[in-house]
Amino acid sequence: MIAHVIVDVIHSNVAKPFSYLIPKSMQVEMGLRVNVPLAHRYVDGIVADITEDCDVPADKLKPIRKVLDPYPAVLPHMMALARELAEEDHCPLAETLRLMLPAAMRTGRARSKEVSYFHIAVTPDIERAVEAQGRSQKRKMLLRALQDGEPKTTAELSQWVNAPLEALNKLVREGFIQKTSQQQMRRPYQDMELTPNEAPVLTEEQNQALAVMLPDLRKGKGAYLLHGVTGSGKTEVYLAMVETVLTMGKNAVILVPEIALTPQMVQWFRNRFGPRTAVLHSRLSDGERVDEWQRIRLGDASVVIGARSAIFAPVENLGLIVIDEEHEQSYLSDRHPRYDARKVARSRARRESATLILSSATPSILSFSQAQNGEYTLVEMMNRVHNRPMPEVTLVDMRKELAAGNRSMISALLRQKLNECFAKEQQAMLFINRRGYHTFVSCRNCGYVMRCDQCDVSLTLHQPKDGSRGLLRCHFCGKTEKPPDVCPSCGSKYIRYFGCGTQKVEEEIRRLFPNVKTIRMDNDTTQKKDAHYHILNAFREGKAQVLIGTQMIAKGLDYPRVTIVGIIAADLSLFIQDYRAQERTFQLITQMAGRAGRAADNGEVIVQTYKPEHPCIVAASAQDYRAFFTEEYDRRRTGLYPPFTLFARLLIESASAETAKRTCETLFEEANLFLETHPAQKKRVLSIRADEAPIKMIRGKYRYHVLLKLFEHADSKPVLDTLSDLALRSDEQCQVYYELNPSTLL
Ligand code: ADP
Ligand code: ZN
Ligand code: ZN
C-alpha cells in the first residue's frame, strides 16, 4: 500500500503530496501524522490518502520512517475542511492542515507531562522486604509508606522521607516496588471556583427560542441567527441546547470572541457540565493547549469553549456550534490562511450535520442581511430576563459642555451620576476607545506631531504609576521614546498634549473622586497571563468601584452591581477611515450600554459625544438595532459597500519604499491587463486603484496597495483568483498579501 503524504513544509515546490511505501508492520490511516524522508532529511507530514498503487514505480518509493501519534490527528471531515480552505484561500494544503493541530504538537515543543507513581511489588511479605533493606532507614520508611498498596508520586513520598528518588530507584531495581508513568493532563483555569448548578426556570422568550431550534438540533440541521438584546439571557439558551445535544450523545463547540475576556462563560459551562468542558485559546501555555486538544480528540471532553481557532477543534460527532457575539472582528483571521470562523462553522455544520447558531445583540450587517435573505433563520429575544428594563441612555453634547466652561473629559451629568452611584455603593464602568494618557503630542508653534519612526502613526504618552516622566509609545510596534523637551522640527519649547486615553480618564476620576478605587483594563494592564481574569474578578468582588477600559470591557460581561456606564467619547470610532466605522460605533455603544442594570437596580448610560445628531449615535442610544440596520443597509447599498460589493486588495510591504512602489505599479498593471483581456470580468469591477496604504509604514516597512471594489457575484472568482495568484510574487525583499474583505483597510 502507498501513502500520499502532505509534508509540513510550506513551499510551492512541495505543495503536492509525496508517495511513500507503507511498511508491512505499520498501521497507517488517513489523517495520521508520520515522519518521512524528503531529499536528504526527515520531515513530518500528514497522510492525505492511501492507494494500492501509484505512478511512481514501487522500487523508487521510500518507506514511511515512523508513525508519530497513536491515532490520526486529523479526522476525515477535518481533512475535507482543510482541502476546502486551501482551495478558497489559494494556499497549500500543508498550510491549512496546520490549523487543525496545536502548533506545539507539530513542532514537538510541548512534551506530555508524565507523572511517576510508585507502588509496592511485594505485598504478601512486606516485613521481609523491610528487613532486606539493612541499615537504610530511608528505604524502610518508603516501603512502609507504600505498604497500603496505593500508588504514590515522588512528591507524596517526599512527605515521608527527604529526597526519596535515589532510594526509590534502588527499590525498583531490586524488584521491591514498581514504577509506572501516567500522562498528567494540564488543565487551564484549575483554580476557578466551581459551584455546580442547574438551569433556572427559563423565560417565555428563552423557551420560544428553544422551541424553534430544538427540533432542528435533534435532526442535526439548521442555521440560526439569534438576535437577543443585551441581558436577554442568550447564554441560558446555549446551555439548554448543549444539554440536549449531550443527551443525544453528540458534542458541542462554543466560540467566544476572546476567551481571556470571558472567563465567565467558561465558568457558566464548567458549573453546568463539569470537567467535560474543554477550553482552547491563545493564552494557554503550549502544554495546556496540547493536553486540552488531546482530551477533545480522544472524546474525554464533549463541550469545547474557545476563541476563533477552536472552530478547528478535533470534535467527532458534532451536534452544535454556537458563535457568541458573532459581530466581533476577532472571528476573522487576517493571517494566512485567512478564514472567517463563521463561514468555517457553516461548512462544518453542514458537513457534519450539526446545528449552527450565530448570536449577538448587535448582529453584523452581513449576518443580519443573510438572515433576511433566508440563509439563516432569525430568532429574536427582544426583552431582558424577567422584564428588567433596558438601561436608560442619555446623550451629552460635549460641545455644549466646553461652551459652559467644563474642560474636563467628564461631563457635569456623568460626574453627578457617578457621585450618586458611589454614594449607593454601586459600581460603574467607563469606556474609552483609546489606551494611554495623551493620544498625541504636538508642537504648538509649528504643529509638528511626534510620530513613530518605524510606523506611520502618532505616538501616545503613557504615564508610569510612580509619577515619573512618561514615555511616548507606538501602539503598532511597541517602541518607546522619551518625550522631547523642544520640538524636533522648530525647536520651540511649547509642546502640547492632546486627546485622552484610559490612563488619563483614570487620573481624572481619581482627581474628582479621591476616595474611590479604580481599576483599569487595557492592553497595558493585561500583558501577564490570566491578567484579564484577575482584573475582572477584583471588580466583581467589589475591590474597585469603577472599571475603566477599552473595548475589552464591552464584551458580554455580566456584573450585577454595575448601574452606571459612561462612554467617554462615543464618536472616536466614527473617525476611522473604514466603511464599517458606523457599524462598529453602533456595536460598541450598544454593547457597552448593555453592561448597565443587569440585575435588580436599573441601569443608566451616559453617552458623551461631539456628534449627538449622527444617525448611528441616535440609533445606538435608543438601542434600536432594526433602525440602525435599515439605515446602514441602505447606506451600504447606495454607497456600494459590502455586502453589495467586495473589497479585494493586494497589500505590498517592503523595507524599501522604491521596491514597494514599483511592485505596486507592476501588480496594478498586471491586474489591469487581466481586466482588459477579460471584459466579462471587468464589467463587475467598480474601481481599481493603486496607491500608498492609509498607514504608509508599519514596523519599518513601506506599505502600498492595489485596491479593487467589485460586485459580489459568484462569477467574480476569476478576478479574485488572478489577484491571489499575483500575491504569490512575494519574495524576501517585498511581501505581497492578498486580502478579501479584510477586517481593516489600513
Ligand atoms: P446576554 O448574553 O443575552 O446579554 P446573559 O446570558 O448574560 O445575557 O444573561 C443575563 C443575566 O440573566 C445573567 O445574569 C443570567 O444568569 C440571567 N438569566 C438568564 N436567564 C435567566 C432565567 N431564565 N432566570 C433567571 N435569570 C436568568
Ligand atoms: Zn515645532
Ligand atoms: Zn511603531
PDB file of N, CA, C and O in Angstrom, residues 576-618:
ATOM      1  N   ILE A 576     -12.575  56.613  12.074  1.00  0.00           N
ATOM      2  CA  ILE A 576     -11.666  55.764  11.325  1.00  0.00           C
ATOM      3  C   ILE A 576     -12.116  55.681   9.871  1.00  0.00           C
ATOM      4  O   ILE A 576     -13.302  55.722   9.565  1.00  0.00           O
ATOM      5  N   GLN A 577     -11.153  55.574   8.982  1.00  0.00           N
ATOM      6  CA  GLN A 577     -11.428  55.576   7.548  1.00  0.00           C
ATOM      7  C   GLN A 577     -11.825  54.178   7.125  1.00  0.00           C
ATOM      8  O   GLN A 577     -11.011  53.450   6.604  1.00  0.00           O
ATOM      9  N   ASP A 578     -13.047  53.806   7.374  1.00  0.00           N
ATOM     10  CA  ASP A 578     -13.421  52.444   7.062  1.00  0.00           C
ATOM     11  C   ASP A 578     -14.928  52.435   6.889  1.00  0.00           C
ATOM     12  O   ASP A 578     -15.643  53.078   7.655  1.00  0.00           O
ATOM     13  N   TYR A 579     -15.402  51.712   5.906  1.00  0.00           N
ATOM     14  CA  TYR A 579     -16.854  51.723   5.682  1.00  0.00           C
ATOM     15  C   TYR A 579     -17.602  51.086   6.846  1.00  0.00           C
ATOM     16  O   TYR A 579     -18.799  51.213   6.968  1.00  0.00           O
ATOM     17  N   ARG A 580     -16.881  50.376   7.729  1.00  0.00           N
ATOM     18  CA  ARG A 580     -17.547  49.746   8.863  1.00  0.00           C
ATOM     19  C   ARG A 580     -17.557  50.614  10.119  1.00  0.00           C
ATOM     20  O   ARG A 580     -17.980  50.165  11.179  1.00  0.00           O
ATOM     21  N   ALA A 581     -17.078  51.876  10.012  1.00  0.00           N
ATOM     22  CA  ALA A 581     -16.977  52.729  11.202  1.00  0.00           C
ATOM     23  C   ALA A 581     -18.326  52.848  11.909  1.00  0.00           C
ATOM     24  O   ALA A 581     -18.415  52.739  13.133  1.00  0.00           O
ATOM     25  N   GLN A 582     -19.398  53.048  11.139  1.00  0.00           N
ATOM     26  CA  GLN A 582     -20.734  53.201  11.738  1.00  0.00           C
ATOM     27  C   GLN A 582     -21.145  51.939  12.482  1.00  0.00           C
ATOM     28  O   GLN A 582     -21.644  51.990  13.595  1.00  0.00           O
ATOM     29  N   GLU A 583     -20.934  50.823  11.802  1.00  0.00           N
ATOM     30  CA  GLU A 583     -21.322  49.541  12.385  1.00  0.00           C
ATOM     31  C   GLU A 583     -20.582  49.328  13.706  1.00  0.00           C
ATOM     32  O   GLU A 583     -21.170  48.964  14.720  1.00  0.00           O
ATOM     33  N   ARG A 584     -19.293  49.601  13.711  1.00  0.00           N
ATOM     34  CA  ARG A 584     -18.509  49.400  14.930  1.00  0.00           C
ATOM     35  C   ARG A 584     -18.970  50.318  16.046  1.00  0.00           C
ATOM     36  O   ARG A 584     -19.053  49.907  17.193  1.00  0.00           O
ATOM     37  N   THR A 585     -19.228  51.572  15.683  1.00  0.00           N
ATOM     38  CA  THR A 585     -19.635  52.537  16.701  1.00  0.00           C
ATOM     39  C   THR A 585     -20.957  52.106  17.320  1.00  0.00           C
ATOM     40  O   THR A 585     -21.117  52.109  18.539  1.00  0.00           O
ATOM     41  N   PHE A 586     -21.889  51.719  16.467  1.00  0.00           N
ATOM     42  CA  PHE A 586     -23.179  51.260  16.986  1.00  0.00           C
ATOM     43  C   PHE A 586     -23.001  50.060  17.914  1.00  0.00           C
ATOM     44  O   PHE A 586     -23.551  50.003  19.005  1.00  0.00           O
ATOM     45  N   GLN A 587     -22.205  49.117  17.469  1.00  0.00           N
ATOM     46  CA  GLN A 587     -21.997  47.910  18.281  1.00  0.00           C
ATOM     47  C   GLN A 587     -21.361  48.250  19.623  1.00  0.00           C
ATOM     48  O   GLN A 587     -21.804  47.767  20.668  1.00  0.00           O
ATOM     49  N   LEU A 588     -20.329  49.083  19.585  1.00  0.00           N
ATOM     50  CA  LEU A 588     -19.628  49.407  20.825  1.00  0.00           C
ATOM     51  C   LEU A 588     -20.543  50.094  21.831  1.00  0.00           C
ATOM     52  O   LEU A 588     -20.570  49.738  23.004  1.00  0.00           O
ATOM     53  N   ILE A 589     -21.305  51.085  21.345  1.00  0.00           N
ATOM     54  CA  ILE A 589     -22.176  51.812  22.279  1.00  0.00           C
ATOM     55  C   ILE A 589     -23.255  50.881  22.830  1.00  0.00           C
ATOM     56  O   ILE A 589     -23.503  50.838  24.034  1.00  0.00           O
ATOM     57  N   THR A 590     -23.892  50.122  21.939  1.00  0.00           N
ATOM     58  CA  THR A 590     -24.978  49.256  22.392  1.00  0.00           C
ATOM     59  C   THR A 590     -24.468  48.190  23.358  1.00  0.00           C
ATOM     60  O   THR A 590     -25.081  47.914  24.383  1.00  0.00           O
ATOM     61  N   GLN A 591     -23.330  47.582  23.017  1.00  0.00           N
ATOM     62  CA  GLN A 591     -22.789  46.540  23.884  1.00  0.00           C
ATOM     63  C   GLN A 591     -22.381  47.113  25.231  1.00  0.00           C
ATOM     64  O   GLN A 591     -22.621  46.522  26.279  1.00  0.00           O
ATOM     65  N   MET A 592     -21.744  48.295  25.171  1.00  0.00           N
ATOM     66  CA  MET A 592     -21.286  48.918  26.409  1.00  0.00           C
ATOM     67  C   MET A 592     -22.490  49.292  27.271  1.00  0.00           C
ATOM     68  O   MET A 592     -22.512  49.047  28.476  1.00  0.00           O
ATOM     69  N   ALA A 593     -23.507  49.886  26.639  1.00  0.00           N
ATOM     70  CA  ALA A 593     -24.710  50.263  27.370  1.00  0.00           C
ATOM     71  C   ALA A 593     -25.324  49.021  28.008  1.00  0.00           C
ATOM     72  O   ALA A 593     -25.850  49.065  29.121  1.00  0.00           O
ATOM     73  N   GLY A 594     -25.219  47.900  27.312  1.00  0.00           N
ATOM     74  CA  GLY A 594     -25.813  46.657  27.777  1.00  0.00           C
ATOM     75  C   GLY A 594     -25.192  46.118  29.053  1.00  0.00           C
ATOM     76  O   GLY A 594     -25.701  45.170  29.648  1.00  0.00           O
ATOM     77  N   ARG A 595     -24.068  46.704  29.487  1.00  0.00           N
ATOM     78  CA  ARG A 595     -23.449  46.245  30.730  1.00  0.00           C
ATOM     79  C   ARG A 595     -24.164  46.820  31.947  1.00  0.00           C
ATOM     80  O   ARG A 595     -23.897  46.402  33.072  1.00  0.00           O
ATOM     81  N   ALA A 596     -25.008  47.824  31.742  1.00  0.00           N
ATOM     82  CA  ALA A 596     -25.621  48.511  32.883  1.00  0.00           C
ATOM     83  C   ALA A 596     -26.943  47.874  33.268  1.00  0.00           C
ATOM     84  O   ALA A 596     -27.705  47.416  32.415  1.00  0.00           O
ATOM     85  N   GLY A 597     -27.215  47.866  34.566  1.00  0.00           N
ATOM     86  CA  GLY A 597     -28.528  47.489  35.076  1.00  0.00           C
ATOM     87  C   GLY A 597     -28.932  46.076  34.743  1.00  0.00           C
ATOM     88  O   GLY A 597     -30.048  45.825  34.321  1.00  0.00           O
ATOM     89  N   ARG A 598     -28.028  45.111  34.909  1.00  0.00           N
ATOM     90  CA  ARG A 598     -28.365  43.737  34.536  1.00  0.00           C
ATOM     91  C   ARG A 598     -29.019  42.974  35.680  1.00  0.00           C
ATOM     92  O   ARG A 598     -29.490  41.862  35.490  1.00  0.00           O
ATOM     93  N   ALA A 599     -29.030  43.563  36.880  1.00  0.00           N
ATOM     94  CA  ALA A 599     -29.718  42.887  37.982  1.00  0.00           C
ATOM     95  C   ALA A 599     -30.875  43.766  38.458  1.00  0.00           C
ATOM     96  O   ALA A 599     -31.474  44.485  37.670  1.00  0.00           O
ATOM     97  N   ALA A 600     -31.150  43.723  39.755  1.00  0.00           N
ATOM     98  CA  ALA A 600     -32.347  44.390  40.261  1.00  0.00           C
ATOM     99  C   ALA A 600     -32.345  45.909  40.020  1.00  0.00           C
ATOM    100  O   ALA A 600     -33.373  46.499  39.703  1.00  0.00           O
ATOM    101  N   ASP A 601     -31.175  46.551  40.157  1.00  0.00           N
ATOM    102  CA  ASP A 601     -31.165  48.007  40.031  1.00  0.00           C
ATOM    103  C   ASP A 601     -31.130  48.432  38.573  1.00  0.00           C
ATOM    104  O   ASP A 601     -30.410  47.858  37.766  1.00  0.00           O
ATOM    105  N   ASN A 602     -31.899  49.456  38.263  1.00  0.00           N
ATOM    106  CA  ASN A 602     -31.944  49.917  36.890  1.00  0.00           C
ATOM    107  C   ASN A 602     -30.620  50.541  36.480  1.00  0.00           C
ATOM    108  O   ASN A 602     -29.928  51.132  37.288  1.00  0.00           O
ATOM    109  N   GLY A 603     -30.304  50.414  35.209  1.00  0.00           N
ATOM    110  CA  GLY A 603     -29.048  50.949  34.733  1.00  0.00           C
ATOM    111  C   GLY A 603     -29.217  52.259  33.988  1.00  0.00           C
ATOM    112  O   GLY A 603     -30.266  52.516  33.396  1.00  0.00           O
ATOM    113  N   GLU A 604     -28.177  53.063  34.046  1.00  0.00           N
ATOM    114  CA  GLU A 604     -28.195  54.310  33.296  1.00  0.00           C
ATOM    115  C   GLU A 604     -26.912  54.419  32.515  1.00  0.00           C
ATOM    116  O   GLU A 604     -25.841  54.052  32.990  1.00  0.00           O
ATOM    117  N   VAL A 605     -27.032  54.962  31.322  1.00  0.00           N
ATOM    118  CA  VAL A 605     -25.861  55.072  30.462  1.00  0.00           C
ATOM    119  C   VAL A 605     -25.716  56.522  30.025  1.00  0.00           C
ATOM    120  O   VAL A 605     -26.683  57.138  29.586  1.00  0.00           O
ATOM    121  N   ILE A 606     -24.517  57.054  30.192  1.00  0.00           N
ATOM    122  CA  ILE A 606     -24.259  58.421  29.742  1.00  0.00           C
ATOM    123  C   ILE A 606     -23.320  58.329  28.540  1.00  0.00           C
ATOM    124  O   ILE A 606     -22.205  57.822  28.644  1.00  0.00           O
ATOM    125  N   VAL A 607     -23.804  58.795  27.401  1.00  0.00           N
ATOM    126  CA  VAL A 607     -23.006  58.739  26.186  1.00  0.00           C
ATOM    127  C   VAL A 607     -22.527  60.149  25.859  1.00  0.00           C
ATOM    128  O   VAL A 607     -23.331  61.019  25.524  1.00  0.00           O
ATOM    129  N   GLN A 608     -21.218  60.380  25.970  1.00  0.00           N
ATOM    130  CA  GLN A 608     -20.672  61.701  25.658  1.00  0.00           C
ATOM    131  C   GLN A 608     -20.239  61.722  24.198  1.00  0.00           C
ATOM    132  O   GLN A 608     -19.517  60.841  23.754  1.00  0.00           O
ATOM    133  N   THR A 609     -20.651  62.750  23.495  1.00  0.00           N
ATOM    134  CA  THR A 609     -20.337  62.789  22.071  1.00  0.00           C
ATOM    135  C   THR A 609     -20.256  64.224  21.544  1.00  0.00           C
ATOM    136  O   THR A 609     -20.859  65.133  22.110  1.00  0.00           O
ATOM    137  N   TYR A 610     -19.485  64.372  20.477  1.00  0.00           N
ATOM    138  CA  TYR A 610     -19.465  65.659  19.780  1.00  0.00           C
ATOM    139  C   TYR A 610     -20.443  65.636  18.612  1.00  0.00           C
ATOM    140  O   TYR A 610     -20.582  66.587  17.895  1.00  0.00           O
ATOM    141  N   LYS A 611     -21.068  64.513  18.373  1.00  0.00           N
ATOM    142  CA  LYS A 611     -21.974  64.386  17.227  1.00  0.00           C
ATOM    143  C   LYS A 611     -23.286  63.754  17.657  1.00  0.00           C
ATOM    144  O   LYS A 611     -23.647  62.680  17.171  1.00  0.00           O
ATOM    145  N   PRO A 612     -24.020  64.372  18.566  1.00  0.00           N
ATOM    146  CA  PRO A 612     -25.229  63.727  19.087  1.00  0.00           C
ATOM    147  C   PRO A 612     -26.279  63.493  18.009  1.00  0.00           C
ATOM    148  O   PRO A 612     -27.179  62.675  18.194  1.00  0.00           O
ATOM    149  N   GLU A 613     -26.167  64.184  16.871  1.00  0.00           N
ATOM    150  CA  GLU A 613     -27.202  64.043  15.838  1.00  0.00           C
ATOM    151  C   GLU A 613     -26.871  62.937  14.845  1.00  0.00           C
ATOM    152  O   GLU A 613     -27.680  62.596  13.992  1.00  0.00           O
ATOM    153  N   HIS A 614     -25.680  62.350  14.956  1.00  0.00           N
ATOM    154  CA  HIS A 614     -25.297  61.323  13.982  1.00  0.00           C
ATOM    155  C   HIS A 614     -26.239  60.113  14.084  1.00  0.00           C
ATOM    156  O   HIS A 614     -26.492  59.617  15.170  1.00  0.00           O
ATOM    157  N   PRO A 615     -26.789  59.663  12.925  1.00  0.00           N
ATOM    158  CA  PRO A 615     -27.813  58.600  12.966  1.00  0.00           C
ATOM    159  C   PRO A 615     -27.381  57.364  13.753  1.00  0.00           C
ATOM    160  O   PRO A 615     -28.208  56.737  14.430  1.00  0.00           O
ATOM    161  N   CYS A 616     -26.098  57.033  13.677  1.00  0.00           N
ATOM    162  CA  CYS A 616     -25.724  55.796  14.341  1.00  0.00           C
ATOM    163  C   CYS A 616     -25.631  55.993  15.861  1.00  0.00           C
ATOM    164  O   CYS A 616     -25.915  55.088  16.630  1.00  0.00           O
ATOM    165  N   ILE A 617     -25.315  57.209  16.289  1.00  0.00           N
ATOM    166  CA  ILE A 617     -25.320  57.501  17.723  1.00  0.00           C
ATOM    167  C   ILE A 617     -26.766  57.553  18.234  1.00  0.00           C
ATOM    168  O   ILE A 617     -27.081  57.060  19.316  1.00  0.00           O
ATOM    169  N   VAL A 618     -27.642  58.114  17.417  1.00  0.00           N
ATOM    170  CA  VAL A 618     -29.059  58.202  17.802  1.00  0.00           C
ATOM    171  C   VAL A 618     -29.646  56.789  17.945  1.00  0.00           C
ATOM    172  O   VAL A 618     -30.268  56.467  18.957  1.00  0.00           O
TER     173      VAL A 618
END
